[in-house]
CSV table of C-alpha atoms in Angstrom, one decimal:
chain,number,residue,atom,x,y,z
A,1,UNK,CA,130.1,-35.8,19.6
A,2,UNK,CA,127.4,-38.2,20.8
A,3,UNK,CA,124.6,-37.0,23.1
A,4,UNK,CA,121.8,-38.8,24.8
A,5,UNK,CA,118.5,-38.9,22.9
A,6,UNK,CA,116.3,-36.0,23.9
A,7,UNK,CA,113.7,-38.3,25.4
A,8,UNK,CA,116.2,-40.2,27.5
A,9,UNK,CA,117.9,-36.9,28.6
A,10,UNK,CA,114.5,-35.4,29.6
A,11,UNK,CA,113.5,-38.6,31.5
A,12,UNK,CA,116.8,-38.6,33.4
A,13,UNK,CA,116.4,-35.0,34.3
A,14,UNK,CA,112.9,-35.5,35.6
A,15,UNK,CA,113.8,-38.7,37.5
A,16,UNK,CA,116.9,-37.3,39.1
A,17,UNK,CA,115.1,-34.2,40.1
A,18,UNK,CA,113.2,-36.3,42.8
A,19,UNK,CA,116.5,-36.5,44.8
A,20,UNK,CA,118.6,-33.7,46.4
A,21,UNK,CA,121.8,-33.1,44.4
A,22,UNK,CA,123.9,-33.5,47.6
A,23,UNK,CA,122.5,-37.1,48.1
A,24,UNK,CA,123.2,-38.0,44.5
A,25,UNK,CA,126.7,-36.6,44.7
A,26,UNK,CA,127.5,-38.6,47.8
A,27,UNK,CA,126.2,-41.8,46.2
A,28,UNK,CA,128.2,-41.0,43.0
A,29,UNK,CA,131.4,-40.7,45.1
A,30,UNK,CA,130.6,-44.1,46.7
A,31,UNK,CA,130.1,-45.6,43.2
A,32,UNK,CA,133.4,-44.1,42.0
A,33,UNK,CA,135.2,-45.6,44.9
A,34,UNK,CA,133.6,-49.0,44.2
A,35,UNK,CA,134.6,-48.9,40.5
A,36,UNK,CA,138.2,-48.1,41.5
A,37,UNK,CA,138.6,-50.5,44.4
A,38,UNK,CA,136.2,-53.3,43.3
A,39,UNK,CA,132.7,-54.2,44.2
A,40,UNK,CA,131.7,-56.0,47.4
A,41,UNK,CA,129.8,-58.8,45.7
A,42,UNK,CA,127.9,-59.6,49.0
A,43,UNK,CA,126.2,-56.2,48.8
A,44,UNK,CA,123.9,-55.2,45.9
A,45,UNK,CA,125.5,-52.3,44.0
A,46,UNK,CA,122.1,-50.8,43.2
A,47,UNK,CA,120.3,-51.6,46.5
A,48,UNK,CA,118.5,-48.3,47.1
A,49,UNK,CA,116.5,-45.8,45.1
A,50,UNK,CA,119.1,-43.0,45.6
A,51,UNK,CA,121.9,-45.4,44.6
A,52,UNK,CA,120.1,-46.3,41.4
A,53,UNK,CA,119.4,-42.7,40.6
A,54,UNK,CA,123.0,-41.8,41.3
A,55,UNK,CA,124.2,-44.6,39.0
A,56,UNK,CA,121.9,-43.5,36.2
A,57,UNK,CA,123.0,-39.9,36.4
A,58,UNK,CA,126.7,-40.8,36.8
A,59,UNK,CA,127.0,-43.8,34.4
A,60,UNK,CA,124.1,-44.0,32.0
A,61,UNK,CA,125.3,-41.3,29.5
A,62,UNK,CA,128.6,-43.1,29.3
A,63,UNK,CA,127.3,-46.7,29.1
A,64,UNK,CA,124.6,-45.7,26.6
A,65,UNK,CA,127.3,-44.1,24.4
A,66,UNK,CA,129.7,-47.0,24.7
A,67,UNK,CA,127.1,-49.7,24.0
A,68,UNK,CA,125.7,-47.7,21.0
A,69,UNK,CA,129.2,-47.3,19.6
A,70,UNK,CA,129.8,-51.1,19.8
A,71,UNK,CA,126.4,-51.9,18.3
A,72,UNK,CA,127.0,-49.5,15.4
A,73,UNK,CA,130.2,-51.3,14.5
A,74,UNK,CA,128.3,-54.6,14.6
A,75,UNK,CA,125.7,-53.0,12.3
A,76,UNK,CA,128.4,-52.0,9.8
A,77,UNK,CA,129.7,-55.6,9.7
A,78,UNK,CA,126.3,-57.1,9.4
A,79,UNK,CA,124.3,-54.8,7.2
A,80,UNK,CA,121.5,-57.3,6.6
A,81,UNK,CA,121.0,-57.9,10.4
A,82,UNK,CA,117.6,-56.4,11.4
A,83,UNK,CA,116.8,-57.8,14.8
A,84,UNK,CA,113.2,-57.8,16.0
A,85,UNK,CA,113.8,-59.2,19.5
A,86,UNK,CA,116.3,-58.4,22.2
A,87,UNK,CA,117.2,-59.7,25.6
A,88,UNK,CA,119.4,-57.5,27.7
A,89,UNK,CA,121.1,-59.4,30.5
A,90,UNK,CA,121.8,-57.5,33.7
A,91,UNK,CA,120.2,-54.5,32.1
A,92,UNK,CA,120.5,-52.0,35.0
A,93,UNK,CA,118.5,-48.9,34.2
A,94,UNK,CA,118.2,-49.7,30.5
A,95,UNK,CA,121.2,-48.2,28.7
A,96,UNK,CA,121.5,-51.1,26.2
A,97,UNK,CA,117.7,-51.0,25.6
A,98,UNK,CA,117.9,-47.4,24.4
A,99,UNK,CA,121.2,-47.9,22.5
A,100,UNK,CA,120.0,-51.0,20.6
A,101,UNK,CA,116.8,-49.2,19.5
A,102,UNK,CA,118.9,-46.2,18.3
A,103,UNK,CA,120.9,-48.6,16.0
A,104,UNK,CA,118.1,-51.0,15.0
A,105,UNK,CA,114.6,-49.4,14.9
A,106,UNK,CA,113.4,-52.8,13.7
A,107,UNK,CA,113.3,-54.0,17.3
A,108,UNK,CA,109.8,-54.9,18.3
A,109,UNK,CA,110.0,-57.0,21.5
A,110,UNK,CA,112.6,-56.4,24.2
A,111,UNK,CA,113.2,-58.1,27.6
A,112,UNK,CA,115.4,-56.6,30.3
A,113,UNK,CA,116.7,-59.0,32.9
A,114,UNK,CA,117.9,-57.2,36.1
A,115,UNK,CA,118.2,-58.3,39.7
A,116,UNK,CA,117.6,-55.0,41.5
A,117,UNK,CA,113.9,-54.0,41.9
A,118,UNK,CA,115.0,-50.4,42.4
A,119,UNK,CA,116.8,-50.4,39.0
A,120,UNK,CA,113.9,-52.1,37.3
A,121,UNK,CA,111.5,-49.4,38.7
A,122,UNK,CA,113.8,-46.6,37.6
A,123,UNK,CA,114.5,-48.1,34.2
A,124,UNK,CA,110.8,-48.7,33.5
A,125,UNK,CA,110.1,-45.1,34.5
A,126,UNK,CA,112.7,-43.8,32.0
A,127,UNK,CA,111.5,-46.2,29.3
A,128,UNK,CA,107.9,-45.1,29.7
A,129,UNK,CA,108.8,-41.7,28.2
A,130,UNK,CA,110.4,-43.2,25.0
A,131,UNK,CA,108.7,-42.6,21.6
A,132,UNK,CA,109.7,-46.0,20.4
A,133,UNK,CA,107.2,-48.7,21.3
A,134,UNK,CA,110.0,-51.3,21.7
A,135,UNK,CA,111.5,-49.3,24.5
A,136,UNK,CA,108.3,-48.0,26.0
A,137,UNK,CA,106.7,-51.5,26.2
A,138,UNK,CA,109.8,-53.4,27.2
A,139,UNK,CA,109.3,-56.3,29.6
A,140,UNK,CA,111.4,-55.9,32.8
A,141,UNK,CA,112.0,-59.1,34.7
A,142,UNK,CA,113.8,-59.6,38.0
A,143,UNK,CA,116.5,-62.2,37.4
A,144,UNK,CA,119.9,-62.9,38.8
A,145,UNK,CA,122.9,-63.1,36.5
A,146,UNK,CA,124.5,-66.3,37.8
A,147,UNK,CA,125.3,-69.8,36.7
A,148,UNK,CA,121.7,-70.9,37.2
A,149,UNK,CA,120.3,-68.4,34.7
A,150,UNK,CA,118.8,-70.0,31.6
A,151,UNK,CA,120.4,-69.3,28.2
A,152,UNK,CA,118.5,-66.4,26.7
A,153,UNK,CA,117.5,-66.6,23.0
A,154,UNK,CA,116.6,-63.6,20.8
A,155,UNK,CA,117.8,-62.0,17.6
A,156,UNK,CA,120.0,-59.8,19.7
A,157,UNK,CA,121.4,-60.6,23.2
A,158,UNK,CA,123.3,-57.9,25.0
A,159,UNK,CA,125.2,-57.8,28.3
A,160,UNK,CA,127.1,-54.7,29.2
A,161,UNK,CA,129.2,-53.7,32.3
A,162,UNK,CA,128.1,-56.9,34.1
A,163,UNK,CA,131.0,-59.4,34.1
A,164,UNK,CA,133.1,-57.3,36.4
A,165,UNK,CA,130.5,-57.7,39.2
A,166,UNK,CA,130.7,-61.5,39.0
A,167,UNK,CA,133.4,-63.9,40.3
A,168,UNK,CA,135.7,-65.4,37.7
A,169,UNK,CA,134.0,-68.8,37.9
A,170,UNK,CA,130.6,-67.3,37.5
A,171,UNK,CA,131.8,-65.2,34.6
A,172,UNK,CA,132.8,-68.3,32.7
A,173,UNK,CA,129.4,-70.0,33.4
A,174,UNK,CA,127.4,-67.0,32.4
A,175,UNK,CA,129.3,-66.5,29.1
A,176,UNK,CA,129.0,-70.2,28.4
A,177,UNK,CA,125.2,-69.9,28.9
A,178,UNK,CA,125.0,-67.0,26.5
A,179,UNK,CA,127.1,-68.9,23.9
A,180,UNK,CA,124.7,-71.8,24.1
A,181,UNK,CA,121.8,-69.6,23.6
A,182,UNK,CA,123.4,-67.9,20.6
A,183,UNK,CA,124.4,-71.2,19.1
A,184,UNK,CA,120.8,-72.4,19.0
A,185,UNK,CA,119.8,-69.7,16.6
A,186,UNK,CA,120.9,-66.8,14.4
A,187,UNK,CA,121.3,-64.6,17.4
A,188,UNK,CA,123.9,-61.8,17.7
A,189,UNK,CA,125.6,-61.7,21.1
A,190,UNK,CA,127.3,-58.5,22.2
A,191,UNK,CA,129.3,-58.2,25.4
A,192,UNK,CA,130.6,-54.8,26.6
A,193,UNK,CA,133.0,-54.1,29.5
A,194,UNK,CA,135.0,-51.1,30.7
A,195,UNK,CA,138.0,-50.3,28.5
A,196,UNK,CA,140.5,-51.1,31.3
A,197,UNK,CA,143.1,-53.8,31.3
A,198,UNK,CA,140.9,-55.8,33.6
A,199,UNK,CA,137.8,-55.2,31.4
A,200,UNK,CA,139.7,-56.3,28.3
A,201,UNK,CA,140.9,-59.4,30.1
A,202,UNK,CA,137.3,-60.3,30.8
A,203,UNK,CA,136.4,-59.7,27.1
A,204,UNK,CA,139.4,-61.7,25.9
A,205,UNK,CA,138.3,-64.6,28.1
A,206,UNK,CA,134.7,-64.4,26.9
A,207,UNK,CA,135.9,-64.2,23.3
A,208,UNK,CA,138.0,-67.4,23.7
A,209,UNK,CA,135.0,-69.2,25.1
A,210,UNK,CA,132.6,-67.9,22.4
A,211,UNK,CA,135.0,-69.1,19.6
A,212,UNK,CA,135.5,-72.4,21.3
A,213,UNK,CA,131.7,-72.8,21.4
A,214,UNK,CA,131.6,-72.6,17.6
A,215,UNK,CA,130.5,-69.0,17.3
A,216,UNK,CA,132.0,-66.6,14.8
A,217,UNK,CA,133.5,-63.3,16.0
A,218,UNK,CA,131.7,-60.4,14.1
A,219,UNK,CA,133.5,-57.4,15.7
A,220,UNK,CA,135.9,-55.9,16.6
A,221,UNK,CA,138.3,-58.7,15.7
A,222,UNK,CA,138.9,-59.5,12.0
A,223,UNK,CA,139.5,-63.2,12.9
A,224,UNK,CA,138.5,-66.0,15.3
A,225,UNK,CA,142.1,-66.7,16.3
A,226,UNK,CA,143.9,-65.8,19.5
A,227,UNK,CA,144.2,-62.1,20.2
A,228,UNK,CA,147.6,-61.0,19.2
A,229,UNK,CA,147.9,-58.4,21.9
A,230,UNK,CA,150.1,-59.4,24.9
A,231,UNK,CA,148.2,-58.7,28.1
A,232,UNK,CA,151.3,-57.4,29.8
A,233,UNK,CA,152.0,-54.9,27.1
A,234,UNK,CA,148.7,-53.5,25.9
A,235,UNK,CA,144.9,-54.1,25.8
A,236,UNK,CA,142.2,-53.8,23.2
A,237,UNK,CA,139.8,-51.0,23.9
A,238,UNK,CA,138.1,-48.2,22.2
A,239,UNK,CA,136.7,-44.8,23.2
A,240,UNK,CA,133.8,-42.5,22.6
A,241,UNK,CA,133.6,-38.8,23.6
A,242,UNK,CA,130.2,-37.6,24.9
A,243,UNK,CA,128.7,-34.4,25.9
A,244,UNK,CA,127.9,-33.8,29.6
A,245,UNK,CA,124.7,-32.1,30.4
A,246,UNK,CA,124.5,-29.5,33.1
A,247,UNK,CA,122.9,-32.0,35.5
A,248,UNK,CA,125.5,-34.7,34.6
A,249,UNK,CA,128.3,-32.3,35.5
A,250,UNK,CA,126.6,-31.4,38.8
A,251,UNK,CA,126.0,-35.0,39.8
A,252,UNK,CA,129.6,-35.9,39.0
A,253,UNK,CA,130.9,-32.7,40.5
A,254,UNK,CA,132.8,-32.2,37.2
A,255,UNK,CA,133.7,-29.1,35.2
A,256,UNK,CA,134.5,-30.3,31.7
A,257,UNK,CA,131.7,-30.2,29.2
A,258,UNK,CA,132.6,-33.7,27.8
A,259,UNK,CA,134.1,-37.0,28.9
A,260,UNK,CA,135.7,-39.9,27.2
A,261,UNK,CA,134.3,-43.4,27.9
A,262,UNK,CA,136.7,-46.3,27.1
A,263,UNK,CA,135.2,-49.7,26.5
A,264,UNK,CA,136.1,-53.2,25.3
A,265,UNK,CA,133.6,-55.4,23.5
A,266,UNK,CA,133.1,-58.6,21.5
A,267,UNK,CA,130.2,-59.5,19.2
A,268,UNK,CA,129.7,-63.1,18.0
A,269,UNK,CA,127.1,-64.9,16.0
A,270,UNK,CA,126.2,-68.5,15.0
A,271,UNK,CA,126.2,-67.1,11.5
A,272,UNK,CA,129.4,-66.0,9.8
A,273,UNK,CA,129.1,-62.4,8.7
A,274,UNK,CA,131.7,-60.7,6.5
A,275,UNK,CA,134.5,-59.4,8.7
A,276,UNK,CA,136.7,-56.4,8.5
A,277,UNK,CA,140.1,-56.9,6.9
A,278,UNK,CA,141.6,-55.1,9.9
A,279,UNK,CA,140.6,-52.9,12.8
A,280,UNK,CA,142.2,-49.5,13.8
A,281,UNK,CA,143.4,-49.9,17.4
A,282,UNK,CA,144.5,-46.4,18.2
A,283,UNK,CA,143.9,-42.8,17.2
A,284,UNK,CA,145.4,-42.5,13.7
A,285,UNK,CA,148.7,-40.6,13.7
A,286,UNK,CA,148.2,-37.8,11.2
A,287,UNK,CA,151.1,-35.7,9.9
A,288,UNK,CA,151.3,-33.6,6.8
A,289,UNK,CA,150.9,-35.9,3.8
A,290,UNK,CA,151.1,-39.1,5.9
A,291,UNK,CA,148.7,-41.1,8.2
A,292,UNK,CA,149.9,-44.1,10.3
A,293,UNK,CA,147.4,-46.7,11.4
A,294,UNK,CA,147.9,-49.2,14.2
A,295,UNK,CA,145.9,-52.2,13.0
A,296,UNK,CA,144.8,-55.6,14.2
A,297,UNK,CA,144.9,-57.7,11.0
A,298,UNK,CA,143.6,-61.0,9.7
A,299,UNK,CA,147.0,-62.4,8.6
A,300,UNK,CA,149.8,-60.3,10.2
A,301,UNK,CA,148.5,-59.8,13.8
A,302,UNK,CA,149.4,-56.3,15.0
A,303,UNK,CA,150.8,-54.1,12.2
A,304,UNK,CA,151.4,-50.4,11.5
A,305,UNK,CA,150.3,-49.2,8.1
A,306,UNK,CA,151.6,-45.9,6.6
A,307,UNK,CA,149.3,-44.2,4.1
A,308,UNK,CA,150.8,-41.3,2.1
A,309,UNK,CA,149.2,-38.5,0.1
A,310,UNK,CA,150.4,-40.2,-3.1
A,311,UNK,CA,147.8,-42.9,-2.5
A,312,UNK,CA,145.0,-40.5,-3.4
A,313,UNK,CA,141.6,-41.8,-2.3
A,314,UNK,CA,143.1,-44.3,0.2
A,315,UNK,CA,144.9,-41.4,1.9
A,316,UNK,CA,141.6,-39.4,2.1
A,317,UNK,CA,139.9,-42.4,3.7
A,318,UNK,CA,142.8,-42.7,6.2
A,319,UNK,CA,142.5,-39.0,7.1
A,320,UNK,CA,138.8,-39.5,7.8
A,321,UNK,CA,139.3,-42.8,9.7
A,322,UNK,CA,139.0,-42.9,13.5
A,323,UNK,CA,140.0,-45.2,16.3
A,324,UNK,CA,137.8,-48.3,16.2
A,325,UNK,CA,136.9,-48.2,12.5
A,326,UNK,CA,137.4,-51.1,10.2
A,327,UNK,CA,140.2,-50.7,7.7
A,328,UNK,CA,139.9,-50.4,4.8
A,329,UNK,CA,136.4,-48.8,5.1
A,330,UNK,CA,133.4,-50.9,3.9
A,331,UNK,CA,132.6,-50.3,0.2
A,332,UNK,CA,129.1,-49.2,1.4
A,333,UNK,CA,129.8,-46.1,3.4
A,334,UNK,CA,126.3,-45.8,4.8
A,335,UNK,CA,126.3,-45.9,8.5
A,336,UNK,CA,123.7,-46.6,11.2
A,337,UNK,CA,122.1,-43.5,12.7
A,338,UNK,CA,124.1,-41.5,15.3
């Protein structure tokens, strides 16, 4: 079960300790209501120090885990990809900065673009405690994510949990700008959104625009064609289970020692990387001597595959497979670090 890096966990504990738990809990309840009912785009979501701290305590463990899970799948599909530069668009308090460094320690120069000065200050404070120079020395720049923003160029460009805070017209313009930046080089572009039907709809729209711009989908899809999932029937998303620290439970006023973060994502590149033959879209259904996999495939769209014990090694691989994995597993089973 994923956990935050010790240095990030310690930095969060120290930074959140500057605020009364009661204030953080109230701010978390406000954030939860905004996530459920929608954000008022005329009011900055992270407009105060306590709001930023509450967001970090409430959401950073989950967003870090989701982004890292998506990036690990990208690393599996692009084993030769070793980015040295990253631009994180709408970086908040820096979840994607820490997640990318956990997957690719080759990173050397990182820029975080964020509109909230309070989020920048909080994120910079957290990053200052990181052992990795790329995180510790990241450049934090105040910038608005809107249609006027220039197209960022870097080996790795990330944008996570941002599109839902933008109007639909601005979403299209921002994704178009990111696509143009990626098309100008060998950049890997990764967009992550909540794993809700609305979040998936934003990812699906982004995916169509990226493919129309000439980029190649790297993950999770095994093809560049139209998504075979009918929006009124299902949605493409994945999940990661993460440990809650004691402080995390207090801030969220929760009792469970873990939580499941659902997310949708798309990764695209100007360079065509080898793609998975198919992707597992649900928890494998495991019975004695039989595993059934729900797959998104290159040729057949959505398909169910039954793997029986008689299939030997393939059956053992199916028993070990998890939701979100490529199927069949890559020949090289080495994985990026947890």
